[in-house]
PDB file of C-alpha atoms and ligand atoms in Angstrom:
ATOM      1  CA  UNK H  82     117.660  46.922   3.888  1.00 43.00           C
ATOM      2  CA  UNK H  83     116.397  43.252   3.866  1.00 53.00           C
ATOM      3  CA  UNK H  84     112.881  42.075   5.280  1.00 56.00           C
ATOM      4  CA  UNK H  85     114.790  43.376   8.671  1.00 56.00           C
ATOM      5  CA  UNK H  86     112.560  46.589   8.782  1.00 55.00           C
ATOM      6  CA  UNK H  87     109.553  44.416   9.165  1.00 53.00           C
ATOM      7  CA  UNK H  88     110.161  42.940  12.499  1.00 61.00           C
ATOM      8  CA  UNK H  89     112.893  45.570  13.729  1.00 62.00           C
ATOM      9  CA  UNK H  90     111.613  48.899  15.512  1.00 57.00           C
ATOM     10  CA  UNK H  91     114.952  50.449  16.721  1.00 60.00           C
ATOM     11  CA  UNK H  92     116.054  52.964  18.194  1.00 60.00           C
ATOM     12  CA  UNK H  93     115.080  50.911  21.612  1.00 71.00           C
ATOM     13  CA  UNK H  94     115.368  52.248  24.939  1.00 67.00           C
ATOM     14  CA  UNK H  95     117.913  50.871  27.002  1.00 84.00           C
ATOM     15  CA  UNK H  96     120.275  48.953  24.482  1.00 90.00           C
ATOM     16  CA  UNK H  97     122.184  49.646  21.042  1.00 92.00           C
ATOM     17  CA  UNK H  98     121.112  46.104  19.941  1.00 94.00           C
ATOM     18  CA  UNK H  99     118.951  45.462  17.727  1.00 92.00           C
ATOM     19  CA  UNK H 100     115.520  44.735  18.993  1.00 94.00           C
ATOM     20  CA  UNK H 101     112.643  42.362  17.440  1.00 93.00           C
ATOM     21  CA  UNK H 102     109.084  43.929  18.452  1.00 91.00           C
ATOM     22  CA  UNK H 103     106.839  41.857  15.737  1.00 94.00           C
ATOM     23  CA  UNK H 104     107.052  38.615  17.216  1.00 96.00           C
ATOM     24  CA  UNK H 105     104.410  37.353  14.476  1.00 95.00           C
ATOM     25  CA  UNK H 106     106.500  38.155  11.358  1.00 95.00           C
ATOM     26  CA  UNK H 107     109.814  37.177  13.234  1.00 95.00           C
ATOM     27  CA  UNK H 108     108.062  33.168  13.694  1.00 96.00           C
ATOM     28  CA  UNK H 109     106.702  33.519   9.903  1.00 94.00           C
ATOM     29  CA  UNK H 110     110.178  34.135   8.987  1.00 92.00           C
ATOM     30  CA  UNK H 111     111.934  32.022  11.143  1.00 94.00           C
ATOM     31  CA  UNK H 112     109.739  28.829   9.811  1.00 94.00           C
ATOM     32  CA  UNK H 113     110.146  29.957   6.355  1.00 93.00           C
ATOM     33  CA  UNK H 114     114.125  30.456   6.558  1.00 90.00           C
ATOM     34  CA  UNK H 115     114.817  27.339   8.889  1.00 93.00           C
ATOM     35  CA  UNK H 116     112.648  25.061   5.742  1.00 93.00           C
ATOM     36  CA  UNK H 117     110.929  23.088   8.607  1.00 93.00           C
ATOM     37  CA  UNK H 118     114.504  22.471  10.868  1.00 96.00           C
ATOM     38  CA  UNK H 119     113.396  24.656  13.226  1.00 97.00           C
ATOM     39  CA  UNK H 120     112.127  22.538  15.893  1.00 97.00           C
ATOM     40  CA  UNK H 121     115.162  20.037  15.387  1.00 97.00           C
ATOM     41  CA  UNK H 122     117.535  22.442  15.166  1.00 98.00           C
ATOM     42  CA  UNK H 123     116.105  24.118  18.942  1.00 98.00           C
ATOM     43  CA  UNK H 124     115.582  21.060  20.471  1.00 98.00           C
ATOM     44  CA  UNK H 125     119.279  20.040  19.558  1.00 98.00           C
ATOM     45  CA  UNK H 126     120.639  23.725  21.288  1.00 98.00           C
ATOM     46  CA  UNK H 127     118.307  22.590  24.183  1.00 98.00           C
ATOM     47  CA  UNK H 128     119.794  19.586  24.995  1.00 98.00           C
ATOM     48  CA  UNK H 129     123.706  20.444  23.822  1.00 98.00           C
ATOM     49  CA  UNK H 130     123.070  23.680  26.261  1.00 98.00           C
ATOM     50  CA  UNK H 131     123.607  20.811  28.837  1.00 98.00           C
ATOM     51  CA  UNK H 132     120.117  21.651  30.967  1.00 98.00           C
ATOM     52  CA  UNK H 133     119.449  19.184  33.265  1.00 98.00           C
ATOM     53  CA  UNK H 134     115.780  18.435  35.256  1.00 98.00           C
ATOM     54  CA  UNK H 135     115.672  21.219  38.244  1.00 98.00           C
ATOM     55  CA  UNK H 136     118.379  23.642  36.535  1.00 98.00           C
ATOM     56  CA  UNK H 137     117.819  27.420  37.010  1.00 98.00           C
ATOM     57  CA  UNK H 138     118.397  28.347  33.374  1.00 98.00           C
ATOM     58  CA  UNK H 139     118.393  32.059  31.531  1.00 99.00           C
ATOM     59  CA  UNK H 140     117.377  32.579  27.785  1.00 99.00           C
ATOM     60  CA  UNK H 141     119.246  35.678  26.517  1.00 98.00           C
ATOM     61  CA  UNK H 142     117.456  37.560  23.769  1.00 98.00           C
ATOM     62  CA  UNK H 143     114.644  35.090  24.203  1.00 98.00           C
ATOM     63  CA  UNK H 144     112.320  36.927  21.690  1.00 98.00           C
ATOM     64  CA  UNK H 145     108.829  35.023  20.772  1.00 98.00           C
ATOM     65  CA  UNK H 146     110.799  32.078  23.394  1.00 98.00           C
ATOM     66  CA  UNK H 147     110.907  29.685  20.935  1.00 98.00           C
ATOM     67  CA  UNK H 148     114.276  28.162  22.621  1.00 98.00           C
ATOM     68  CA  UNK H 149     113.033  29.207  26.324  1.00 98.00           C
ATOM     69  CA  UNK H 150     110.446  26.729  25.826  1.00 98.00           C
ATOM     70  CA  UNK H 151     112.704  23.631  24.758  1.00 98.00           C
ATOM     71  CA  UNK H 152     114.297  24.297  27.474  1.00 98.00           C
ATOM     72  CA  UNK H 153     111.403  24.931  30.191  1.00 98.00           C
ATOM     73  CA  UNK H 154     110.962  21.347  28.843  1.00 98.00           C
ATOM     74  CA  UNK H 155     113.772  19.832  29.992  1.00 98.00           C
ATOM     75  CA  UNK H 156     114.158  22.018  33.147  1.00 98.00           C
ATOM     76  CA  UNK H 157     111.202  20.094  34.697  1.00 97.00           C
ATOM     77  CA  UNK H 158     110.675  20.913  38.399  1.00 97.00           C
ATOM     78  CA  UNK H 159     113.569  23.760  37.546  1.00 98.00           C
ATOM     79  CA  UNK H 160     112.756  27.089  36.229  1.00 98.00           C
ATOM     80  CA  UNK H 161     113.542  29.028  32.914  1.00 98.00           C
ATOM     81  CA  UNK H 162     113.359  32.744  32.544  1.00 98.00           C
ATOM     82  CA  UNK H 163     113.620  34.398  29.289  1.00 98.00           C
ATOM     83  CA  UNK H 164     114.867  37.935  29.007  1.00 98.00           C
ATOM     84  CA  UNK H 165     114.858  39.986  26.253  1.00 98.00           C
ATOM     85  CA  UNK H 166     114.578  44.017  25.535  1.00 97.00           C
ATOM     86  CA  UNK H 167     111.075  44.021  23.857  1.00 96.00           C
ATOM     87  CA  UNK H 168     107.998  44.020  25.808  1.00 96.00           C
ATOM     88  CA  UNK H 169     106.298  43.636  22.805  1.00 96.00           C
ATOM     89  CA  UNK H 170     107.938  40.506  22.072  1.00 97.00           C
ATOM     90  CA  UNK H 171     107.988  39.355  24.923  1.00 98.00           C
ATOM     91  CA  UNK H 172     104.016  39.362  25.281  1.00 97.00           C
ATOM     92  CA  UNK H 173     104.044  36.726  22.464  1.00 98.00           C
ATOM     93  CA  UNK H 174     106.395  34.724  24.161  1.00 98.00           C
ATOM     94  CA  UNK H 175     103.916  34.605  27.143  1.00 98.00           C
ATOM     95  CA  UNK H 176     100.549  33.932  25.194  1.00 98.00           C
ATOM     96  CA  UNK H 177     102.527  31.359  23.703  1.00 98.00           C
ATOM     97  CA  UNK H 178     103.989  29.424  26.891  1.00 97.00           C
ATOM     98  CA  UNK H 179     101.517  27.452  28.650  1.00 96.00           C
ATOM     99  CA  UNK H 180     105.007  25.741  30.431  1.00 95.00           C
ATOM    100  CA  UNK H 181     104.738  27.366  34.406  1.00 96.00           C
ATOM    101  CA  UNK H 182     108.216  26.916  34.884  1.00 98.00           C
ATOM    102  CA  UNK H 183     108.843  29.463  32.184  1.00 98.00           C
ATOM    103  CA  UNK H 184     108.769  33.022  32.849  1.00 98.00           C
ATOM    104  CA  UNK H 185     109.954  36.340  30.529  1.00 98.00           C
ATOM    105  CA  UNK H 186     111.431  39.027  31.822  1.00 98.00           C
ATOM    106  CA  UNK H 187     112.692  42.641  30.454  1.00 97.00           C
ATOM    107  CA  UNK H 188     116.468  42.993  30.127  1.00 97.00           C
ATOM    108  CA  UNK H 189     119.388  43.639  28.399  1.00 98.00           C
ATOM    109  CA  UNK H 190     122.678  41.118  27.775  1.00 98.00           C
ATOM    110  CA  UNK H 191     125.414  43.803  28.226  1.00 98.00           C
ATOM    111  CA  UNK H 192     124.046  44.665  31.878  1.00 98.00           C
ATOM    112  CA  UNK H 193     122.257  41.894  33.425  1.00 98.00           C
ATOM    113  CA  UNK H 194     119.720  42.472  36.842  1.00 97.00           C
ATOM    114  CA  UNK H 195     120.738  38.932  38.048  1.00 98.00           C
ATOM    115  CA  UNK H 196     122.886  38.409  41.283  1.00 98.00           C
ATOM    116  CA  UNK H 197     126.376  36.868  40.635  1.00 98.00           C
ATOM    117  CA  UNK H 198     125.940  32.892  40.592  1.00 98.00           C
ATOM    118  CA  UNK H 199     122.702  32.548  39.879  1.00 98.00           C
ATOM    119  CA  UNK H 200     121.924  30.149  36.888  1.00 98.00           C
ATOM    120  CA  UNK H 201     123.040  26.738  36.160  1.00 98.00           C
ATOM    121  CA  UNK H 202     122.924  27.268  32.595  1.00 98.00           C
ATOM    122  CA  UNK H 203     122.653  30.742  30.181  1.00 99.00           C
ATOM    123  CA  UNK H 204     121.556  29.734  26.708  1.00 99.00           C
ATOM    124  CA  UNK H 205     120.917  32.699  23.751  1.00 98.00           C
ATOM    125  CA  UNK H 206     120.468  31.854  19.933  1.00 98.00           C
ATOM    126  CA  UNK H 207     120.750  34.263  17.968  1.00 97.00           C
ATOM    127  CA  UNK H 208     121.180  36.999  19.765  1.00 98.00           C
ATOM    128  CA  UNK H 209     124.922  38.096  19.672  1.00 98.00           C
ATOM    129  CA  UNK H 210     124.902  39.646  16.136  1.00 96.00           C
ATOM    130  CA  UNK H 211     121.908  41.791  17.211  1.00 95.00           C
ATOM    131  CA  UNK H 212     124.427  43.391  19.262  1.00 96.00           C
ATOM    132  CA  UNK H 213     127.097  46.303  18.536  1.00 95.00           C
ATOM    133  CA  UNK H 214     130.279  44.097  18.283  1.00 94.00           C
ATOM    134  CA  UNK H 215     131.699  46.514  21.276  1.00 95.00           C
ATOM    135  CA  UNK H 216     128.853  45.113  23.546  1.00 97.00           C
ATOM    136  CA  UNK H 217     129.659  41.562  22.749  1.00 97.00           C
ATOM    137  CA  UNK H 218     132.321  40.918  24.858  1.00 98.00           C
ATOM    138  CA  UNK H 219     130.161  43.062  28.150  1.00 98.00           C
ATOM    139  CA  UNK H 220     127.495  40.692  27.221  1.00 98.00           C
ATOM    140  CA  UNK H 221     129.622  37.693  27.434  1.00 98.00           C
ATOM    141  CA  UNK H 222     131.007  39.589  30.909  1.00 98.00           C
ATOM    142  CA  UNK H 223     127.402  39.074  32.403  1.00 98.00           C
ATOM    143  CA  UNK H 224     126.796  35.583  31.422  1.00 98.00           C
ATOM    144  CA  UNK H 225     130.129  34.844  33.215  1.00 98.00           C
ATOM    145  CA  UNK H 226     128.902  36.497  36.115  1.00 98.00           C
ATOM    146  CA  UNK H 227     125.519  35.096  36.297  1.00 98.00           C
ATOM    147  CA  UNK H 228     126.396  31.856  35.898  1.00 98.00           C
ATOM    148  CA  UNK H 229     127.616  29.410  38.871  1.00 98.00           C
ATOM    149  CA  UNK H 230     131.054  28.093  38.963  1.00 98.00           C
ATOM    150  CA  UNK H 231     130.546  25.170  36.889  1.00 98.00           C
ATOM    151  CA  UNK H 232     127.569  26.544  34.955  1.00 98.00           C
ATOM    152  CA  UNK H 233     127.180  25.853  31.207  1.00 98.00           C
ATOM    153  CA  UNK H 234     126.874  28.543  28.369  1.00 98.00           C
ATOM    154  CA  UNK H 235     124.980  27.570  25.157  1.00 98.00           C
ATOM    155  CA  UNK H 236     125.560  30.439  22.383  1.00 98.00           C
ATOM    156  CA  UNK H 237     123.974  29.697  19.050  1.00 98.00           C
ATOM    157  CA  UNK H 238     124.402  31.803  15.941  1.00 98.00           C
ATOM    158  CA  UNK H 239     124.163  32.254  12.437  1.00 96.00           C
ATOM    159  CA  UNK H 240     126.613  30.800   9.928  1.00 95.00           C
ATOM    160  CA  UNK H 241     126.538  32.433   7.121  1.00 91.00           C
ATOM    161  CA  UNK H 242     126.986  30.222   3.699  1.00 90.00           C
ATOM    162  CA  UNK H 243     130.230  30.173   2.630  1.00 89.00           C
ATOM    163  CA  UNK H 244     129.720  31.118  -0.944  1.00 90.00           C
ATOM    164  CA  UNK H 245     129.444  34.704  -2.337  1.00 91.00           C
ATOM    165  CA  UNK H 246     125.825  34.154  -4.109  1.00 91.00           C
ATOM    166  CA  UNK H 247     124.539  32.695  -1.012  1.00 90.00           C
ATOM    167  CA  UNK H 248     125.598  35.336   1.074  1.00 89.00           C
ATOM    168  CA  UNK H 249     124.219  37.796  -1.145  1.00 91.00           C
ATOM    169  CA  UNK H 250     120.957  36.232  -0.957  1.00 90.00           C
ATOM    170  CA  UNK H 251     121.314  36.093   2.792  1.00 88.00           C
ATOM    171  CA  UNK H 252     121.748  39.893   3.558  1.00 91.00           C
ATOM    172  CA  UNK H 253     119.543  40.791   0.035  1.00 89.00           C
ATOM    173  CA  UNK H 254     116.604  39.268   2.469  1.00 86.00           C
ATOM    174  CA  UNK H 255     118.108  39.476   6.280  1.00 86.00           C
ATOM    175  CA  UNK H 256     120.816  42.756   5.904  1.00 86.00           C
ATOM    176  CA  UNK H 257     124.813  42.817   6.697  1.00 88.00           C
ATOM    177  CA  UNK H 258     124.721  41.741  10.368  1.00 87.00           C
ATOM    178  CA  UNK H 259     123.903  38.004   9.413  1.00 89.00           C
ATOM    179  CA  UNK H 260     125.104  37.676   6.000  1.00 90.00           C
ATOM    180  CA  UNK H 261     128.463  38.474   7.208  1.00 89.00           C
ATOM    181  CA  UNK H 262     128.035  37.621  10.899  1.00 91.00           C
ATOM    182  CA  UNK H 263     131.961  36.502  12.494  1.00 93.00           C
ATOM    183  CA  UNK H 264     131.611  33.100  14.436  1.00 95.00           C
ATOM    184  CA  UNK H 265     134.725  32.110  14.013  1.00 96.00           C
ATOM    185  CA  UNK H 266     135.531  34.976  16.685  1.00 96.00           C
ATOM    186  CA  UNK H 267     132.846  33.307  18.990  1.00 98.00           C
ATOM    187  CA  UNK H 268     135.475  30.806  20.449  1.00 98.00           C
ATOM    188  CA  UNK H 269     138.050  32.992  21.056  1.00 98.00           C
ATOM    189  CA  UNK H 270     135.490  35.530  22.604  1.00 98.00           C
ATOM    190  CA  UNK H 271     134.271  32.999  24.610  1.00 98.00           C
ATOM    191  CA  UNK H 272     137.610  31.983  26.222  1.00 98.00           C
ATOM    192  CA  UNK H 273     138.919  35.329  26.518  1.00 98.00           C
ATOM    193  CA  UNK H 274     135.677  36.228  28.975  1.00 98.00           C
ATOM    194  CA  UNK H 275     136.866  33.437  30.791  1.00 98.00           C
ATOM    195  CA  UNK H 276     135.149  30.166  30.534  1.00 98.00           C
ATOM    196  CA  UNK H 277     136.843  26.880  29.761  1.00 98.00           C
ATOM    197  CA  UNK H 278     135.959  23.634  27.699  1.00 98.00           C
ATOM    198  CA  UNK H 279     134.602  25.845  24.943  1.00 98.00           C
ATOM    199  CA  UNK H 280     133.811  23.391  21.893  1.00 98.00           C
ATOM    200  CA  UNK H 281     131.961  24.208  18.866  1.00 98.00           C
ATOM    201  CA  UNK H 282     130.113  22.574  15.826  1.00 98.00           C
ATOM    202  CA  UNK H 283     127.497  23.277  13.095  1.00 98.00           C
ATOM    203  CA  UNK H 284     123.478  22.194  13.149  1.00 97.00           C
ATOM    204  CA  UNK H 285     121.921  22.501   9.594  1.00 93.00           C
ATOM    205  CA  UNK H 286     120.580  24.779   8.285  1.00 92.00           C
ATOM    206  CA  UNK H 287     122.039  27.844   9.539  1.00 93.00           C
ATOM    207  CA  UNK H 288     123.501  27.796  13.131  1.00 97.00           C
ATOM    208  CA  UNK H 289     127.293  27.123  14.430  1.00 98.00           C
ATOM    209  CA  UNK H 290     127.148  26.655  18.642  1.00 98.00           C
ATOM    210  CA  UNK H 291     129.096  27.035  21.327  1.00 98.00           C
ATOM    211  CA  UNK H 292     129.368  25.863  24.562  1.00 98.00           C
ATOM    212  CA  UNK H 293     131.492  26.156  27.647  1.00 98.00           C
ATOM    213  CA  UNK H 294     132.140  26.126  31.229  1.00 98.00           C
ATOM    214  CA  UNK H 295     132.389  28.805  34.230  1.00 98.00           C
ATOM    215  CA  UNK H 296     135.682  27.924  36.194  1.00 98.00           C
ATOM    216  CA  UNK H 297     135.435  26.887  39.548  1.00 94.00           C
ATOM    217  CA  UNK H 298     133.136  24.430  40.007  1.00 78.00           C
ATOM    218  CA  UNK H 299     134.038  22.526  43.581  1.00 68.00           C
ATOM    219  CA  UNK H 300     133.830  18.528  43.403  1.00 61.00           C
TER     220      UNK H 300
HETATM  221  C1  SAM Z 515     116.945  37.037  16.073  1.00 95.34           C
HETATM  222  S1  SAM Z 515     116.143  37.266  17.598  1.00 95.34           S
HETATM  223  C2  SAM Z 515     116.381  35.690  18.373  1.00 95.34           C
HETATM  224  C3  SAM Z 515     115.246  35.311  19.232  1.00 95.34           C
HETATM  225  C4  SAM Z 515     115.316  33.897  19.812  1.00 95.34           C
HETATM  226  N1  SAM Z 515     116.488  33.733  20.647  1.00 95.34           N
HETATM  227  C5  SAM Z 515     115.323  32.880  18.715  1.00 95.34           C
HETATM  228  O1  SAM Z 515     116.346  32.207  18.524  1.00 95.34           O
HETATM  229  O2  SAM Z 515     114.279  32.760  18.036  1.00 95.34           O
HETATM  230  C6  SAM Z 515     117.277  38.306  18.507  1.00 95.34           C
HETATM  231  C7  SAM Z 515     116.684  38.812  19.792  1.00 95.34           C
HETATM  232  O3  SAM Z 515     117.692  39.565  20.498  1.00 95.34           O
HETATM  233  C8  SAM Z 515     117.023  40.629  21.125  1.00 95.34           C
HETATM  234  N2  SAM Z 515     117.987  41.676  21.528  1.00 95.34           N
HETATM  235  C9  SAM Z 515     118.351  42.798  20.882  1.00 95.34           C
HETATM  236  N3  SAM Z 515     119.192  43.534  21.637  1.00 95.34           N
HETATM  237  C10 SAM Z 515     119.363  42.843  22.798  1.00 95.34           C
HETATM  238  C11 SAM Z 515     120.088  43.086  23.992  1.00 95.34           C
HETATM  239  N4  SAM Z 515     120.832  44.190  24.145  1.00 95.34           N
HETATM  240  N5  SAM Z 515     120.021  42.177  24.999  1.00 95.34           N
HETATM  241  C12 SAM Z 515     119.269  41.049  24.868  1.00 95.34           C
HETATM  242  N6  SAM Z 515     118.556  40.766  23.740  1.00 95.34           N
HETATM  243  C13 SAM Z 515     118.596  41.650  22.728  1.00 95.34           C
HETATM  244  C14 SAM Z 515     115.990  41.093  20.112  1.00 95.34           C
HETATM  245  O4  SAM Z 515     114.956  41.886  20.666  1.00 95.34           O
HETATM  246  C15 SAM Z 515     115.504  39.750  19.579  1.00 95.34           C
HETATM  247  O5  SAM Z 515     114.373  39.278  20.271  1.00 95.34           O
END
C-alpha cells in the first residue's frame, strides 16, 4: 500500500480522485522525496506556467498550496485561487498563505464551478494521476473551458524512474498510481482536448511538464 494511507482518506465526497486530507504528512513527505528541490523545482512550474503580474490564475488540486503560492507571487496585483477537494487540506493551505491575492476554494477538476473564459492561466502539479484515468480527459475538458482564448495551461507530473529497481522503490513507498504514472500520454491528451503549442520537458528530481495554449486568442 505505500506511505499513501497516511495522507489519503478516500472514499471522498464528490470525486473518484484521490484526495490528500493530512496536509502535514503530505509537506513532510514532499520535502523528504523532492531531497531539498522542492522550492526550485515549484518556482520553475511557476514561472514556465507563463503567469504574468495581474493574471487571474487557477491552481488545480492545490493541496497544502505549495505551487498556489509561487504563483500568488508572481501574480502581483492579479489574483490566484487554489481549488482542491479537501477542506481539510485546504485549511493548511490557508494558515499557511499570508499572500492576499491568494485564495482556496473547494472543487473538483472533472467539473469545474468557474464561468467559461475566466483565467489567464490554469496550473496543477501533481494532480492528474490522483485521478481515475477516465476523468482525465473531463478534467482537461474544464481547464479548456475555463481558460481564455489564449490562456496558458501548466500541468506538472510525476516521472517515474526509468529503471525497474527504482520504480519498485517508488510504488514500495508511494503505490502504483506514481510508480507507473503514463506522461508520455500527457501530450497527446493535451492536444486532443484541444489546446495548441503543447511542449514538454523534465525538472529534476521527479516532474515532466507541460504546457500549452487555448486557441483563439485575438491580436
Ligand atoms: C499529490 S497532491 C498535489 C498537491 C499540490 N498540487 C502539490 O503539488 O503539492 C494531489 C492533490 O490532488 C487533489 N485531488 C484529488 N482528487 C481531485 C479532483 N477530483 N480534483 C481536484 N483535485 C483533486 C488531492 O486532494 C491532492 O491535494
Amino acid at each position: 500500500m505505500g506511505l499513501g494511507h497516511l495522507m489519503h482518506s478516500n472514499p471522498h465526497p464528490g470525486t473518484e480522485g484521490l484526495t490528500i486530507d493530512h496536509g502535514g504528512s503530505y509537506d513532510v513527505f514532499g520535502a523528504v522525496f523532492f531531497g531539498g528541490r522542492r522550492n526550485r523545482t515549484y518556482r520553475r512550474l511557476a514561472a514556465l506556467s507563463g503567469a504574468k503580474p495581474g493574471d487571474r490564475i487557477l491552481d488545480i488540486g492545490c493541496g497544502t498550496g505549495y505551487l498556489t503560492r509561487r504563483l500568488a507571487e508572481i501574480a502581483d496585483s492579479g489574483s490566484v485561487v487554489g481549488l482542491d477537494p479537501s477542506a481539510a487540506v485546504l485549511e493548511r493551505a490557508r494558515k499557511l498563505t499570508p499572500a492576499t491575492n491568494c485564495t482556496y476554494t473547494v472543487g473538483v477538476a472533472e467539473s469545474l464551478s468557474a464561468a467559461d473564459d475566466s483565467f489567464d492561466v490554469v496550473a496543477n502539479c501533481l494532480m492528474l494521476h490522483h485521478l481515475p484515468e477516465d476523468l482525465r480527459p473531463r478534467a482537461l475538458a474544464e481547464m479548456r473551458r475555463v481558460l481564455r482564448p489564449g490562456g496558458r495551461l501548466l500541468i506538472g507530473e510525476f516521472r517515474p524512474p526509468t529503471n525497474s529497481v527504482g520504480r519498485h522503490l517508488v510504488e514500495a513507498i508511494t503505490g502504483p498510481a506514481m510508480a507507473h504514472n503514463p506522461i508520455d500520454l500527457l501530450e497527446p491528451m493535451v492536444s486532443k482536448a484541444g489546446f495548441e503549442g503543447v511542449n514538454s520537458g523534465d525538472l529534476r528530481p521527479w516532474i515532466r511538464y507541460v504546457t500549452a495554449v487555448k486557441p483563439g486568442a485575438t491580436a
